[in-house]
Amino acid sequence: MLGMMLYVDNFAENLKGVKRKLSYLEEAGVNVIHLMPFFDTDKHESDGGYAVKDFRKVRRDLGDMEDLKALTVACHRRDMCVCCDFVMNHTSDQHEWAIRARQGDGEYMSRYFFYDNDEIPKQYDAIVPQVFPVSAPGNFTWIEDVRHFVMTTFHPYQWDLNYHNPRVFNEMVYNLLYLVNQGVDIVRLDAVPYIWKEPGTTCRNLDRVHTIVRMLRLITEIVCPGVLLLGEVVMEPEKVVPYFGTIEKPECHMLYNVTTMASIWNSVATRDIRLLKHELDKVSELPKDYVFLNYLRCHDDIGWGLDYGFLASLGMDEFSHKKYLNDYFLGNAGYSDSRGAVYNDDPVGGDARMCGTTASLCGIETAIESGDRERLQKAVDLDIMLHSYMLMLSGIPVICSGDEIGRLNDYSYLEDEEKKYDSRYIHRGRFEWELEKKKKSGRSLQGQIFERLSEIERIRASHTAFLGDADVRSINTYDDSVICVSRILDDEEIIGVFNFSEHEKTCWPGAEGTYRDLISGEITPAKEITLAGYGMYLLRRERSY
Ligand code: GLC
């Protein structure tokens, strides 16, 4: 499977438009489409669609439920699945329940967390970390209409649902089933670690969250067993893995591999793969039926939730390392051509995060401006190498729409009064069909990226060793910039070698036997390998007859 996430309007104006563009997605090798939230939301206070006004209504300019149904049918005909968000932690403050609660209706107030004074909110605030410390500080919002505080973990216009009230659970399950009845195959449980609140706790990953996810799994398994649950758990691995549940009590079918994503970018900035290798070894030890979604970029920021214990053993200190990473991706340190934007830069916590498209973070934007061909080639090689590493991992790779043609940052959000404080919009730009046309020429930047990526995707799709059952392990290369991954299934062995440095490197994976590079088709030794800067190989062991 190969996924792609896209905004309906940015990609094709509306749902009907997406349906018309399915051939393009097919050409890009995609068979899982994640449609970013398309539900009715406020024009201004939308959090990119994650502040839902009505879980059964499509945002008017994107179409209607009939269009969604027609789209899922069309996708199924092409053997494609559709993934949609289920934003279950909160509603928009314009959702019908919120409107009634604002009018003082007790039943609806009890579907949220209301307090008539700040005593309990203060207790929560003392312990509960903040999601948007700069753009939306605090976890509560004063609602003058009812003279109460309401819990708003995310933005002030996103009211947290109170699952202590069983009606909330029931109603939300009806909404979920309504959604899957439109033909949705994969339900992305948005911000799932947050859904249960308890005073005196951090309100993250509480036991009851797992109970609720378990109930969702049971319900979907009984009612619509073809549906898969994808948990959005943007946390460290120890917190993520429990969302798979156990064999007797499974929870999510799939989870995001967020730590690997952040570690990949860490390796780009440091040219050091040791943390990435450490993560790979940990993931490889997990049961093979744990399915991860691998990605380089998504619609959100990159948070530096790295394994700082491990980095400390390499002599890196958390605070200064995060600062270095942000400086690197701003293009200010470490010989960087990267061009990102900081997100929620909180000088107190030193916890700023990073935004930007893959291509811009890889230096393509800077290189184009410099007019230096060699620099541009390096940046493109880095972009392809990173995608290839992602495709080498077990699980489902998800490409961010536009990355397949090297989409650059979009700065138009800075002109928008409401969006200009949310740098995530820098990588949420419109898909440029004009650039897509250019991809037809193999010499164009778009053509080169599209072709090279497609080739790796084809290799991945046509070799047994890329299946999820393969044994995956890292191989020592004796060079901290080069990571080597071996995949073995049945009688096929493939070794991927990836150079995270811009300099030529020679490494020693020490693999005996004859190997053929699946990209160039040439016999390539795997004992000692020399790689160009940001170079890579996908080596398949030749059978010895
Ligand atoms: C998820 C989404 C993010 C959104 C948040 C609140 O983390 O990915 O974009 O801001 O949930 O719904």
Coordinates of C-alpha atoms and ligand atoms in Angstrom, one line a residue:
M1 CA 0.0 0.0 0.0
L2 CA 1.1 3.6 -0.6
G3 CA -0.8 6.5 1.0
M4 CA -1.1 10.1 0.2
M5 CA -2.6 12.8 2.3
L6 CA -4.3 15.7 0.7
Y7 CA -6.6 18.7 1.3
V8 CA -9.6 18.4 -0.9
D9 CA -9.7 22.1 -1.8
N10 CA -5.9 22.5 -2.3
F11 CA -5.8 19.4 -4.5
A12 CA -8.8 19.6 -6.6
E13 CA -11.2 22.3 -5.4
N14 CA -13.9 19.9 -4.1
L15 CA -14.8 16.2 -3.6
K16 CA -16.0 15.9 -7.2
G17 CA -12.6 17.3 -8.3
V18 CA -10.8 14.7 -6.3
K19 CA -12.8 12.0 -8.1
R20 CA -11.7 13.5 -11.4
K21 CA -8.1 13.3 -10.4
L22 CA -8.0 9.7 -9.3
S23 CA -6.0 8.8 -12.4
Y24 CA -3.3 11.1 -11.4
L25 CA -3.2 9.5 -7.9
E26 CA -3.1 6.1 -9.5
E27 CA -0.2 7.3 -11.7
A28 CA 1.6 8.4 -8.6
G29 CA 1.2 4.8 -7.3
V30 CA -1.2 5.8 -4.5
N31 CA -3.9 3.4 -3.3
V32 CA -4.7 4.9 0.1
I33 CA -6.0 8.5 0.1
H34 CA -6.3 10.4 3.3
L35 CA -8.7 13.2 2.8
M36 CA -7.9 15.9 5.3
P37 CA -11.0 17.0 7.3
F38 CA -13.7 18.2 5.0
F39 CA -16.6 18.6 7.5
D40 CA -18.5 21.8 8.0
T41 CA -16.3 24.2 9.9
D42 CA -16.1 27.9 10.5
K43 CA -14.4 29.8 7.6
H44 CA -12.0 31.5 10.0
E45 CA -11.7 29.4 13.2
S46 CA -11.2 26.0 11.6
D47 CA -7.8 24.7 12.7
G48 CA -7.4 23.4 9.2
G49 CA -10.8 21.6 9.5
Y50 CA -10.2 20.1 12.9
A51 CA -12.9 22.2 14.5
V52 CA -16.0 20.4 13.3
K53 CA -19.4 22.1 13.3
D54 CA -21.3 19.1 12.1
F55 CA -20.0 15.6 11.7
R56 CA -22.6 14.8 9.1
K57 CA -22.2 17.7 6.8
V58 CA -19.5 18.4 4.2
R59 CA -18.1 21.9 4.1
R60 CA -20.3 23.5 1.5
D61 CA -17.6 24.6 -0.9
L62 CA -16.2 21.0 -0.9
G63 CA -19.5 19.3 -1.9
D64 CA -21.9 17.1 0.0
M65 CA -22.2 13.6 1.4
E66 CA -23.4 12.2 -1.9
D67 CA -20.1 13.4 -3.4
L68 CA -18.2 11.7 -0.7
K69 CA -20.1 8.5 -1.3
A70 CA -19.5 8.8 -5.1
L71 CA -15.8 9.3 -4.4
T72 CA -15.4 6.3 -2.1
V73 CA -17.3 4.1 -4.7
A74 CA -15.0 5.4 -7.5
C75 CA -11.9 4.7 -5.3
H76 CA -13.0 1.2 -4.5
R77 CA -13.5 0.5 -8.2
R78 CA -9.8 1.3 -8.6
D79 CA -8.8 -0.7 -5.5
M80 CA -8.1 2.4 -3.5
C81 CA -9.1 3.0 0.1
V82 CA -10.2 6.2 1.6
C83 CA -9.1 7.4 5.0
C84 CA -10.9 10.2 6.9
D85 CA -10.5 12.0 10.1
F86 CA -12.7 11.4 13.1
V87 CA -12.2 14.4 15.3
M88 CA -13.4 13.0 18.5
N89 CA -11.6 15.0 21.2
H90 CA -13.6 18.2 20.6
T91 CA -16.2 20.0 18.6
S92 CA -16.1 23.5 17.2
D93 CA -17.7 26.1 19.5
Q94 CA -20.3 26.4 16.7
H95 CA -21.4 22.8 16.8
E96 CA -25.1 22.5 17.8
W97 CA -24.2 21.1 21.2
A98 CA -21.9 24.0 21.9
I99 CA -24.5 26.5 20.8
R100 CA -27.0 24.9 23.2
A101 CA -24.5 24.7 26.0
R102 CA -23.8 28.4 25.5
Q103 CA -27.5 29.0 26.1
G104 CA -27.1 27.4 29.5
D105 CA -28.8 24.0 28.6
G106 CA -27.5 21.7 31.3
E107 CA -27.6 18.5 29.2
Y108 CA -25.4 20.1 26.6
M109 CA -23.1 21.8 29.1
S110 CA -22.5 18.4 30.6
R111 CA -21.2 17.2 27.2
Y112 CA -18.2 19.6 27.7
F113 CA -16.2 20.6 30.8
F114 CA -17.8 23.7 32.3
Y115 CA -16.7 25.4 35.6
D116 CA -18.3 28.5 37.1
N117 CA -15.0 29.6 38.7
D118 CA -11.3 29.1 38.0
E119 CA -10.5 26.8 40.9
I120 CA -10.6 23.5 39.0
P121 CA -9.3 25.1 35.7
K122 CA -6.3 26.3 37.7
Q123 CA -5.7 22.8 39.1
Y124 CA -5.7 21.4 35.6
D125 CA -3.5 24.2 34.2
A126 CA -0.9 23.4 36.9
I127 CA -0.3 19.9 35.6
V128 CA -1.7 19.7 32.0
P129 CA 0.9 20.6 29.4
Q130 CA -0.1 23.0 26.6
V131 CA -0.6 22.0 23.0
F132 CA -0.2 25.4 21.5
P133 CA 1.7 27.4 24.2
V134 CA 2.2 30.4 22.0
S135 CA -0.7 30.5 19.6
A136 CA -3.3 29.3 22.0
P137 CA -2.0 29.4 25.6
G138 CA -4.0 27.8 28.5
N139 CA -6.4 24.9 28.6
F140 CA -9.6 26.9 29.4
T141 CA -11.6 29.7 27.8
W142 CA -14.0 32.0 29.6
I143 CA -17.5 32.0 28.0
E144 CA -19.2 35.2 28.9
D145 CA -22.7 34.0 27.7
V146 CA -23.0 31.4 30.4
R147 CA -20.3 32.9 32.7
H148 CA -18.4 29.7 32.9
F149 CA -15.0 28.5 31.8
V150 CA -14.9 25.7 29.3
M151 CA -12.1 23.3 28.6
T152 CA -10.3 24.1 25.4
T153 CA -7.1 22.0 25.2
F154 CA -6.4 23.0 21.6
H155 CA -7.8 26.4 20.4
P156 CA -10.3 28.5 22.3
Y157 CA -12.9 27.6 19.7
Q158 CA -12.3 23.8 20.0
W159 CA -14.3 22.6 23.1
D160 CA -13.2 19.3 24.6
L161 CA -15.9 16.7 24.7
N162 CA -16.7 15.1 28.0
Y163 CA -16.7 11.3 27.6
H164 CA -17.6 10.9 31.3
N165 CA -21.1 11.6 29.9
P166 CA -22.0 8.3 28.1
R167 CA -24.3 10.2 25.7
V168 CA -21.2 11.8 24.3
F169 CA -19.7 8.4 23.6
N170 CA -23.0 7.1 22.1
E171 CA -23.6 10.1 19.9
M172 CA -20.0 10.2 18.7
V173 CA -20.2 6.5 17.8
Y174 CA -23.3 7.2 15.7
N175 CA -21.3 9.9 14.0
L176 CA -18.4 7.5 13.3
L177 CA -20.8 4.8 11.9
Y178 CA -22.5 7.5 9.8
L179 CA -19.0 8.3 8.3
V180 CA -18.1 4.7 7.6
N181 CA -21.5 4.2 5.9
Q182 CA -20.3 6.7 3.3
G183 CA -17.7 4.1 2.3
V184 CA -14.8 5.3 4.4
D185 CA -12.3 2.4 4.9
I186 CA -9.8 3.9 7.4
V187 CA -10.8 6.1 10.3
R188 CA -8.1 8.3 11.7
L189 CA -8.8 8.8 15.4
D190 CA -7.6 12.4 15.7
A191 CA -5.7 13.4 18.9
V192 CA -6.8 10.2 20.6
P193 CA -4.5 10.3 23.6
Y194 CA -6.4 13.4 24.8
I195 CA -9.9 12.1 24.9
W196 CA -10.2 11.3 28.7
K197 CA -9.8 14.1 31.3
E198 CA -9.2 13.5 35.0
P199 CA -8.2 16.2 37.4
G200 CA -4.8 15.7 39.0
T201 CA -3.4 14.1 35.8
T202 CA -1.7 15.3 32.6
C203 CA -4.9 14.3 30.7
R204 CA -2.9 12.3 28.2
N205 CA -3.0 8.6 27.6
L206 CA -5.1 7.8 30.6
D207 CA -6.4 4.2 31.0
R208 CA -9.9 5.2 30.1
V209 CA -8.6 6.4 26.7
H210 CA -7.6 2.8 26.0
T211 CA -11.0 1.5 27.2
I212 CA -12.8 3.9 24.7
V213 CA -10.5 2.9 21.8
R214 CA -11.1 -0.7 22.7
M215 CA -14.9 -0.1 22.6
L216 CA -14.5 1.6 19.2
R217 CA -12.6 -1.4 17.9
L218 CA -15.3 -3.8 19.2
I219 CA -18.1 -1.8 17.7
T220 CA -16.5 -1.3 14.3
E221 CA -15.5 -5.0 14.2
I222 CA -19.1 -6.0 14.8
V223 CA -20.8 -3.5 12.7
C224 CA -18.4 -2.8 9.9
P225 CA -15.5 -5.3 10.1
G226 CA -13.8 -4.0 7.0
V227 CA -13.0 -0.7 8.6
L228 CA -9.5 0.0 10.0
L229 CA -8.7 2.3 12.9
L230 CA -5.7 4.5 12.6
G231 CA -4.6 6.2 15.8
E232 CA -3.0 9.6 15.8
V233 CA -0.7 9.4 18.8
V234 CA 2.0 12.0 18.4
M235 CA 4.0 10.8 21.4
E236 CA 7.2 8.9 22.3
P237 CA 7.2 5.2 21.3
E238 CA 6.5 3.9 24.8
K239 CA 3.2 5.8 24.7
V240 CA 2.4 5.0 21.0
V241 CA 2.7 1.2 21.1
P242 CA 0.0 0.5 23.8
Y243 CA -2.6 1.9 21.3
F244 CA -2.2 -1.4 19.4
G245 CA -3.7 -3.0 22.4
T246 CA -3.0 -6.7 23.1
I247 CA -3.7 -9.8 21.1
E248 CA -6.8 -10.5 23.2
K249 CA -7.8 -6.9 23.4
P250 CA -6.7 -5.1 20.2
E251 CA -7.2 -1.4 19.8
C252 CA -5.9 0.4 16.7
H253 CA -5.0 -1.4 13.6
M254 CA -2.4 1.2 12.6
L255 CA -0.5 4.0 14.2
Y256 CA 1.9 6.7 12.9
N257 CA 5.6 6.2 13.2
V258 CA 6.2 9.7 14.5
T259 CA 9.5 9.1 16.3
T260 CA 11.1 7.8 13.1
M261 CA 9.9 10.8 11.2
A262 CA 11.5 13.2 13.7
S263 CA 14.6 11.0 13.9
I264 CA 15.0 11.1 10.1
W265 CA 15.1 15.0 10.2
N266 CA 17.5 14.8 13.2
S267 CA 19.8 12.7 11.0
V268 CA 19.5 15.2 8.2
A269 CA 20.6 18.1 10.5
T270 CA 23.4 16.2 12.2
R271 CA 24.5 13.8 9.4
D272 CA 24.5 11.3 12.1
I273 CA 22.3 8.2 11.9
R274 CA 23.0 6.7 15.3
L275 CA 19.6 7.7 16.8
L276 CA 17.8 6.6 13.6
K277 CA 19.5 3.2 13.7
H278 CA 18.6 2.9 17.4
E279 CA 14.9 3.6 16.5
L280 CA 15.0 1.2 13.7
D281 CA 16.3 -1.6 16.0
K282 CA 13.6 -0.9 18.5
V283 CA 10.8 -0.9 15.9
S284 CA 12.2 -4.1 14.4
E285 CA 11.8 -5.9 17.7
L286 CA 8.0 -5.2 17.7
P287 CA 5.5 -7.8 16.5
K288 CA 5.3 -7.8 12.7
D289 CA 1.5 -7.3 12.8
Y290 CA 1.9 -3.8 14.3
V291 CA 1.4 -1.7 11.3
F292 CA 3.0 1.8 11.2
L293 CA 2.3 4.6 8.8
N294 CA 5.7 6.0 7.8
Y295 CA 6.0 9.6 6.6
L296 CA 8.4 12.4 6.2
R297 CA 6.0 15.3 6.4
C298 CA 2.3 15.6 7.2
H299 CA 0.0 18.6 7.7
D300 CA 1.3 19.3 11.2
D301 CA 4.6 20.6 12.5
I302 CA 7.7 18.4 13.3
G303 CA 8.0 18.2 17.1
W304 CA 11.4 17.3 18.4
G305 CA 10.2 14.5 20.6
L306 CA 13.5 12.6 20.3
D307 CA 15.0 10.0 22.6
Y308 CA 17.1 12.5 24.6
G309 CA 18.4 9.8 26.9
F310 CA 20.0 8.2 23.9
L311 CA 21.2 11.5 22.5
A312 CA 22.8 12.3 25.9
S313 CA 24.8 9.2 25.6
L314 CA 26.2 10.7 22.4
G315 CA 27.0 13.9 24.3
M316 CA 24.0 15.9 23.1
D317 CA 22.0 18.1 25.5
E318 CA 18.3 18.4 24.9
F319 CA 17.9 22.2 25.1
S320 CA 20.8 23.1 22.9
H321 CA 20.1 20.2 20.5
K322 CA 16.6 21.4 19.9
K323 CA 17.9 24.9 19.3
Y324 CA 20.5 23.5 16.8
L325 CA 17.7 21.6 15.0
N326 CA 15.5 24.6 14.6
D327 CA 18.5 26.8 13.6
Y328 CA 19.4 24.1 11.0
F329 CA 16.0 24.0 9.5
L330 CA 15.8 27.7 9.4
G331 CA 19.0 27.6 7.3
N332 CA 21.0 29.4 10.0
A333 CA 23.4 26.7 11.2
G334 CA 25.2 23.5 10.2
Y335 CA 25.8 24.3 6.5
S336 CA 22.1 24.2 5.8
D337 CA 20.2 25.1 2.7
S338 CA 17.0 24.2 4.5
R339 CA 14.2 26.7 4.7
G340 CA 11.6 26.0 7.4
A341 CA 9.5 28.1 9.7
V342 CA 9.4 27.7 13.5
Y343 CA 6.1 26.8 15.1
N344 CA 5.0 27.7 18.6
D345 CA 8.4 29.2 19.5
D346 CA 8.2 29.2 23.3
P347 CA 11.4 30.8 24.6
V348 CA 10.6 29.5 28.1
G349 CA 10.3 25.8 27.3
G350 CA 12.8 26.1 24.4
D351 CA 10.4 23.8 22.6
A352 CA 9.9 25.3 19.2
R353 CA 8.9 23.0 16.5
M354 CA 9.4 23.1 12.7
C355 CA 7.3 23.5 9.6
G356 CA 8.0 23.4 5.9
T357 CA 7.6 21.1 2.9
T358 CA 10.0 18.2 2.4
A359 CA 11.5 19.8 -0.7
S360 CA 12.1 23.2 1.1
L361 CA 13.5 21.5 4.2
C362 CA 15.8 19.5 1.9
G363 CA 17.2 22.7 0.5
I364 CA 15.5 22.7 -3.0
E365 CA 14.0 26.1 -2.5
T366 CA 17.3 27.8 -1.6
A367 CA 19.1 25.9 -4.3
I368 CA 16.6 27.1 -7.0
E369 CA 17.1 30.7 -5.9
S370 CA 20.8 30.4 -5.9
G371 CA 20.7 29.2 -9.5
D372 CA 23.4 26.7 -8.6
R373 CA 22.7 23.4 -10.5
E374 CA 25.0 21.3 -8.3
R375 CA 23.4 22.5 -5.1
L376 CA 20.0 21.8 -6.6
Q377 CA 21.1 18.3 -7.5
K378 CA 22.3 17.6 -4.0
A379 CA 19.0 18.8 -2.5
V380 CA 17.0 16.6 -4.9
D381 CA 19.2 13.7 -4.0
L382 CA 18.5 14.3 -0.3
D383 CA 14.8 14.4 -1.0
I384 CA 14.8 11.2 -2.9
M385 CA 17.1 9.4 -0.4
L386 CA 14.8 10.4 2.5
H387 CA 11.7 9.1 0.6
S388 CA 13.6 5.9 -0.2
Y389 CA 14.5 5.3 3.4
M390 CA 10.9 5.8 4.3
L391 CA 9.9 3.3 1.6
M392 CA 12.4 0.8 3.0
L393 CA 10.7 0.6 6.3
S394 CA 7.9 -1.9 7.2
G395 CA 4.4 -0.4 7.2
I396 CA 2.5 1.9 4.9
P397 CA 4.4 4.9 3.5
V398 CA 2.4 8.1 3.3
I399 CA 3.4 10.9 0.9
C400 CA 2.3 14.4 1.5
S401 CA 0.4 15.6 -1.6
G402 CA 2.8 17.7 -3.7
D403 CA 5.9 16.1 -2.4
E404 CA 5.9 13.8 -5.4
I405 CA 6.7 16.8 -7.5
G406 CA 8.9 18.7 -5.0
R407 CA 6.3 21.1 -3.7
L408 CA 7.9 24.2 -2.1
N409 CA 6.8 26.2 0.9
D410 CA 3.8 28.5 0.3
Y411 CA 4.1 31.8 2.1
S412 CA 0.7 33.2 1.3
Y413 CA -0.5 32.4 4.8
L414 CA 1.5 35.3 6.0
E415 CA -0.9 37.6 4.2
D416 CA -3.9 36.1 6.0
E417 CA -4.7 37.8 9.3
E418 CA -5.9 34.6 11.0
K419 CA -3.4 32.1 9.6
K420 CA -0.2 34.2 9.8
Y421 CA 0.4 33.0 13.4
D422 CA 0.1 29.3 12.4
S423 CA 3.2 28.4 10.3
R424 CA 1.7 25.0 9.6
Y425 CA 0.0 26.6 6.7
I426 CA 3.4 27.0 5.1
H427 CA 3.2 23.4 4.0
R428 CA -0.5 23.3 3.4
G429 CA -0.4 25.1 0.1
R430 CA -2.4 24.4 -3.1
F431 CA -1.3 21.7 -5.4
E432 CA 0.2 23.4 -8.5
W433 CA -1.2 21.6 -11.5
E434 CA 1.0 23.8 -13.7
L435 CA 4.1 22.2 -12.1
E436 CA 2.5 18.8 -12.4
K437 CA 2.4 19.3 -16.2
K438 CA 6.1 19.9 -16.2
K439 CA 6.7 16.5 -14.7
K440 CA 6.2 15.1 -18.2
S441 CA 9.7 16.2 -19.0
G442 CA 12.2 13.9 -17.3
R443 CA 14.6 16.8 -17.2
S444 CA 12.4 19.1 -15.2
L445 CA 12.8 19.2 -11.5
Q446 CA 9.2 17.8 -11.1
G447 CA 9.9 15.1 -13.7
Q448 CA 13.1 14.0 -12.0
I449 CA 11.5 13.8 -8.5
F450 CA 8.3 12.1 -9.8
E451 CA 10.2 9.5 -11.9
R452 CA 12.8 8.7 -9.3
L453 CA 10.2 8.3 -6.6
S454 CA 8.0 6.2 -8.8
E455 CA 10.9 3.9 -9.6
I456 CA 11.6 3.2 -5.9
E457 CA 7.8 2.7 -5.3
R458 CA 7.8 0.2 -8.2
I459 CA 10.7 -1.6 -6.7
R460 CA 9.0 -1.7 -3.4
A461 CA 5.8 -3.0 -4.9
S462 CA 7.4 -5.8 -6.9
H463 CA 9.7 -7.5 -4.3
T464 CA 8.7 -9.9 -1.7
A465 CA 11.3 -8.6 0.8
F466 CA 9.3 -5.4 1.1
L467 CA 6.3 -7.2 2.6
G468 CA 5.5 -6.6 6.2
D469 CA 6.5 -10.2 7.2
A470 CA 10.1 -9.6 6.3
D471 CA 12.8 -9.7 8.9
V472 CA 14.2 -6.3 9.2
R473 CA 17.5 -5.4 10.9
S474 CA 20.1 -2.7 10.7
I475 CA 23.7 -3.6 9.6
N476 CA 26.7 -1.8 11.0
T477 CA 28.4 0.4 8.4
Y478 CA 31.2 1.8 10.6
D479 CA 30.2 5.3 9.3
D480 CA 27.9 7.4 11.4
S481 CA 26.4 9.0 8.4
V482 CA 25.4 5.9 6.6
I483 CA 22.5 3.7 7.6
C484 CA 22.1 0.2 6.2
V485 CA 18.9 -1.8 6.5
S486 CA 18.4 -5.4 5.6
R487 CA 15.1 -7.0 4.7
I488 CA 14.8 -10.7 4.3
L489 CA 11.7 -12.7 3.4
D490 CA 11.6 -16.2 2.0
D491 CA 14.6 -16.5 -0.3
E492 CA 14.9 -12.8 -1.0
E493 CA 17.3 -10.4 0.7
I494 CA 17.4 -6.7 0.0
I495 CA 19.9 -4.3 1.6
G496 CA 19.2 -0.5 1.5
V497 CA 22.2 1.8 2.1
F498 CA 21.5 5.5 2.7
N499 CA 24.1 8.3 3.0
F500 CA 22.8 11.1 5.2
S501 CA 25.9 13.2 4.5
E502 CA 26.4 15.5 1.5
H503 CA 30.0 14.1 1.2
E504 CA 31.0 10.9 -0.5
K505 CA 31.3 8.1 2.0
T506 CA 32.8 4.6 2.1
C507 CA 31.2 2.2 4.5
W508 CA 31.6 -1.4 5.4
P509 CA 28.3 -3.4 5.7
G510 CA 30.5 -6.5 5.1
A511 CA 27.8 -8.4 3.2
E512 CA 29.4 -11.3 1.3
G513 CA 28.0 -12.6 -1.9
T514 CA 26.9 -10.9 -5.1
Y515 CA 24.4 -8.0 -5.0
R516 CA 22.7 -6.2 -7.8
D517 CA 21.5 -2.6 -7.4
L518 CA 17.8 -2.5 -8.2
I519 CA 18.0 1.1 -9.3
S520 CA 20.9 1.0 -11.8
G521 CA 20.7 -2.8 -12.5
E522 CA 24.4 -3.1 -11.9
I523 CA 26.3 -5.7 -9.8
T524 CA 27.5 -3.8 -6.8
P525 CA 29.6 -5.1 -4.0
A526 CA 28.1 -5.0 -0.5
K527 CA 31.2 -5.6 1.5
E528 CA 32.6 -2.2 1.1
I529 CA 30.5 0.4 -0.5
T530 CA 31.2 3.9 -1.7
L531 CA 28.2 6.3 -1.9
A532 CA 28.0 9.7 -3.4
G533 CA 26.8 12.5 -1.0
Y534 CA 23.2 11.8 -0.2
G535 CA 23.5 8.7 -2.3
M536 CA 21.8 5.4 -1.9
Y537 CA 21.6 1.8 -3.1
L538 CA 18.9 -0.9 -3.0
L539 CA 20.9 -4.0 -3.3
R540 CA 19.3 -7.4 -3.9
R541 CA 21.3 -10.5 -3.2
E542 CA 21.8 -12.6 -6.4
R543 CA 20.8 -16.2 -6.1
S544 CA 23.7 -18.6 -6.2
Y545 CA 22.8 -21.6 -8.3
Ligands
GLC1 C1 -4.5 16.7 15.4 C2 -4.3 17.3 14.1 C3 -4.0 18.8 14.2 C4 -5.0 19.5 15.0 C5 -5.3 18.7 16.3 C6 -6.6 19.2 17.0 O1 -3.3 16.7 16.1 O2 -3.4 16.6 13.3 O3 -3.8 19.4 13.0 O4 -4.6 20.8 15.3 O5 -5.4 17.4 16.2 O6 -7.7 18.6 16.4

